[in-house]
């Protein structure tokens, strides 16, 4: 069996790469290290639900520094736009963690305090649902190449 990043994660990462080709990638990641495999994590391959020899990983981390040395810090706005995309009905996003806050459908996609050990200050964590395993369609996120048109969300 082979671990593979879900299609939604591949698409989201591609949109970051296309929009910010020179971004910092030092905090990027998708597959969990040994620390992750000691506990449940969307960075771990889903061996129990493997299909056709593929075990999907349903999370990505994207380095906060998308603008390079010539700031501004855009990740707070991007994380919020990902949240709004999910709130508007994109069922592929499970939750987002950034700057000590988490947003998920549990509280209507409102930001709330994240109590995990890593506040995710250096990167944005995006987890995906099983719906994202094979759905790699474009995310309508304005700062990642999408449109502001609410009718197209």
CSV table of C-alpha atoms in Angstrom, one decimal:
chain,number,residue,atom,x,y,z
A,1,UNK,CA,0.0,0.0,0.0
A,2,UNK,CA,1.1,3.5,-0.8
A,3,UNK,CA,0.3,6.7,1.1
A,4,UNK,CA,-0.9,9.5,-1.1
A,5,UNK,CA,-2.1,13.1,-0.5
A,6,UNK,CA,-5.9,13.4,-1.2
A,7,UNK,CA,-6.8,15.2,-4.4
A,8,UNK,CA,-8.2,18.2,-2.5
A,9,UNK,CA,-4.9,18.6,-0.7
A,10,UNK,CA,-3.0,18.4,-4.0
A,11,UNK,CA,-5.3,21.0,-5.5
A,12,UNK,CA,-5.0,23.4,-2.5
A,13,UNK,CA,-1.2,23.1,-2.5
A,14,UNK,CA,-1.1,23.6,-6.3
A,15,UNK,CA,-3.2,26.8,-5.9
A,16,UNK,CA,-0.7,28.1,-3.3
A,17,UNK,CA,2.2,27.2,-5.6
A,18,UNK,CA,0.6,28.8,-8.6
A,19,UNK,CA,-0.3,32.0,-6.8
A,20,UNK,CA,2.9,32.3,-4.8
A,21,UNK,CA,5.6,30.5,-6.8
A,22,UNK,CA,8.5,32.0,-4.7
A,23,UNK,CA,6.9,31.3,-1.3
A,24,UNK,CA,8.8,29.8,1.6
A,25,UNK,CA,8.1,26.1,1.9
A,26,UNK,CA,10.2,25.2,5.0
A,27,UNK,CA,7.0,24.6,7.1
A,28,UNK,CA,5.1,22.8,4.3
A,29,UNK,CA,4.2,19.2,4.8
A,30,UNK,CA,1.5,16.5,4.3
A,31,UNK,CA,2.6,13.2,5.6
A,32,UNK,CA,3.2,12.7,9.3
A,33,UNK,CA,6.5,12.0,11.0
A,34,UNK,CA,7.0,9.6,13.9
A,35,UNK,CA,5.5,12.1,16.3
A,36,UNK,CA,2.3,12.2,14.2
A,37,UNK,CA,2.0,8.4,13.9
A,38,UNK,CA,1.9,8.0,17.7
A,39,UNK,CA,-1.5,9.6,17.7
A,40,UNK,CA,-4.6,10.1,15.5
A,41,UNK,CA,-3.7,12.8,12.9
A,42,UNK,CA,-5.0,13.6,9.4
A,43,UNK,CA,-1.3,13.7,8.4
A,44,UNK,CA,-1.3,9.9,8.9
A,45,UNK,CA,-2.3,7.7,5.9
A,46,UNK,CA,-5.8,6.2,6.4
A,47,UNK,CA,-4.7,2.5,6.1
A,48,UNK,CA,-8.2,1.3,7.3
A,49,UNK,CA,-10.0,2.8,4.3
A,50,UNK,CA,-7.3,2.3,1.7
A,51,UNK,CA,-8.7,1.9,-1.9
A,52,UNK,CA,-6.8,0.3,-4.8
A,53,UNK,CA,-3.7,0.2,-2.7
A,54,UNK,CA,-3.8,3.9,-1.8
A,55,UNK,CA,-4.0,5.2,1.7
A,56,UNK,CA,-5.1,8.8,1.7
A,57,UNK,CA,-3.5,11.5,3.8
A,58,UNK,CA,-6.1,14.2,4.5
A,59,UNK,CA,-4.0,17.2,5.7
A,60,UNK,CA,-1.5,19.8,4.5
A,61,UNK,CA,0.6,22.4,6.2
A,62,UNK,CA,1.4,25.5,4.3
A,63,UNK,CA,4.2,27.8,5.4
A,64,UNK,CA,2.9,31.1,6.7
A,65,UNK,CA,5.4,33.1,4.6
A,66,UNK,CA,3.8,33.2,1.1
A,67,UNK,CA,5.0,36.7,0.3
A,68,UNK,CA,8.8,36.2,0.8
A,69,UNK,CA,10.9,38.8,2.5
A,70,UNK,CA,8.7,41.6,1.0
A,71,UNK,CA,5.8,41.1,3.3
A,72,UNK,CA,2.7,41.7,4.0
A,73,UNK,CA,1.7,38.6,6.0
A,74,UNK,CA,-1.2,37.3,3.8
A,75,UNK,CA,-1.7,34.0,5.6
A,76,UNK,CA,-4.3,35.3,8.1
A,77,UNK,CA,-6.4,36.5,5.2
A,78,UNK,CA,-5.9,33.3,3.2
A,79,UNK,CA,-6.8,31.1,6.2
A,80,UNK,CA,-9.9,33.2,6.7
A,81,UNK,CA,-10.8,32.8,3.0
A,82,UNK,CA,-10.4,29.0,3.2
A,83,UNK,CA,-12.8,29.1,6.2
A,84,UNK,CA,-15.3,31.1,4.3
A,85,UNK,CA,-15.0,28.8,1.3
A,86,UNK,CA,-15.9,25.8,3.6
A,87,UNK,CA,-18.6,27.8,5.3
A,88,UNK,CA,-20.1,28.6,1.9
A,89,UNK,CA,-20.5,24.8,1.2
A,90,UNK,CA,-17.2,23.3,0.1
A,91,UNK,CA,-17.5,19.9,1.9
A,92,UNK,CA,-13.9,18.9,1.2
A,93,UNK,CA,-12.5,21.0,4.0
A,94,UNK,CA,-12.8,19.4,7.5
A,95,UNK,CA,-11.1,22.1,9.6
A,96,UNK,CA,-8.4,24.8,9.6
A,97,UNK,CA,-5.9,25.6,12.4
A,98,UNK,CA,-3.8,28.8,12.3
A,99,UNK,CA,-2.4,31.2,14.9
A,100,UNK,CA,-3.8,29.3,17.9
A,101,UNK,CA,-7.3,29.2,16.4
A,102,UNK,CA,-9.4,26.5,14.8
A,103,UNK,CA,-12.5,26.7,12.5
A,104,UNK,CA,-14.7,23.8,11.7
A,105,UNK,CA,-18.4,23.0,11.0
A,106,UNK,CA,-18.7,22.2,14.7
A,107,UNK,CA,-19.2,25.8,15.6
A,108,UNK,CA,-20.6,27.1,12.3
A,109,UNK,CA,-17.1,27.7,10.9
A,110,UNK,CA,-16.4,30.4,13.5
A,111,UNK,CA,-12.8,30.8,14.7
A,112,UNK,CA,-12.3,29.6,18.3
A,113,UNK,CA,-9.3,29.0,20.5
A,114,UNK,CA,-7.3,25.9,19.6
A,115,UNK,CA,-6.0,24.0,22.6
A,116,UNK,CA,-3.6,21.6,21.0
A,117,UNK,CA,0.1,21.6,21.7
A,118,UNK,CA,1.1,23.3,18.5
A,119,UNK,CA,-0.6,26.7,17.9
A,120,UNK,CA,0.3,26.5,14.2
A,121,UNK,CA,1.9,30.0,14.1
A,122,UNK,CA,4.5,29.2,11.5
A,123,UNK,CA,2.1,27.4,9.1
A,124,UNK,CA,-1.6,27.0,8.3
A,125,UNK,CA,-3.0,23.5,8.8
A,126,UNK,CA,-5.8,22.4,6.5
A,127,UNK,CA,-7.6,19.1,7.0
A,128,UNK,CA,-9.8,17.5,4.4
A,129,UNK,CA,-12.8,15.1,4.5
A,130,UNK,CA,-13.1,11.8,2.7
A,131,UNK,CA,-15.0,13.8,0.0
A,132,UNK,CA,-11.6,15.3,-0.9
A,133,UNK,CA,-10.0,12.0,-1.5
A,134,UNK,CA,-10.9,12.0,-5.2
A,135,UNK,CA,-12.2,15.5,-5.7
A,136,UNK,CA,-9.4,17.8,-6.9
A,137,UNK,CA,-11.6,20.5,-8.3
A,138,UNK,CA,-10.6,24.2,-8.0
A,139,UNK,CA,-11.1,25.9,-4.6
A,140,UNK,CA,-12.8,29.2,-5.0
A,141,UNK,CA,-10.6,31.2,-2.7
A,142,UNK,CA,-9.9,34.8,-3.9
A,143,UNK,CA,-6.3,35.1,-2.7
A,144,UNK,CA,-5.6,31.7,-4.3
A,145,UNK,CA,-6.9,32.6,-7.8
A,146,UNK,CA,-10.6,32.3,-7.1
A,147,UNK,CA,-13.3,34.9,-7.5
A,148,UNK,CA,-15.1,37.2,-5.1
A,149,UNK,CA,-18.4,36.4,-6.8
A,150,UNK,CA,-20.5,34.8,-4.0
A,151,UNK,CA,-22.7,33.2,-6.7
A,152,UNK,CA,-19.8,31.1,-7.8
A,153,UNK,CA,-18.9,29.8,-4.4
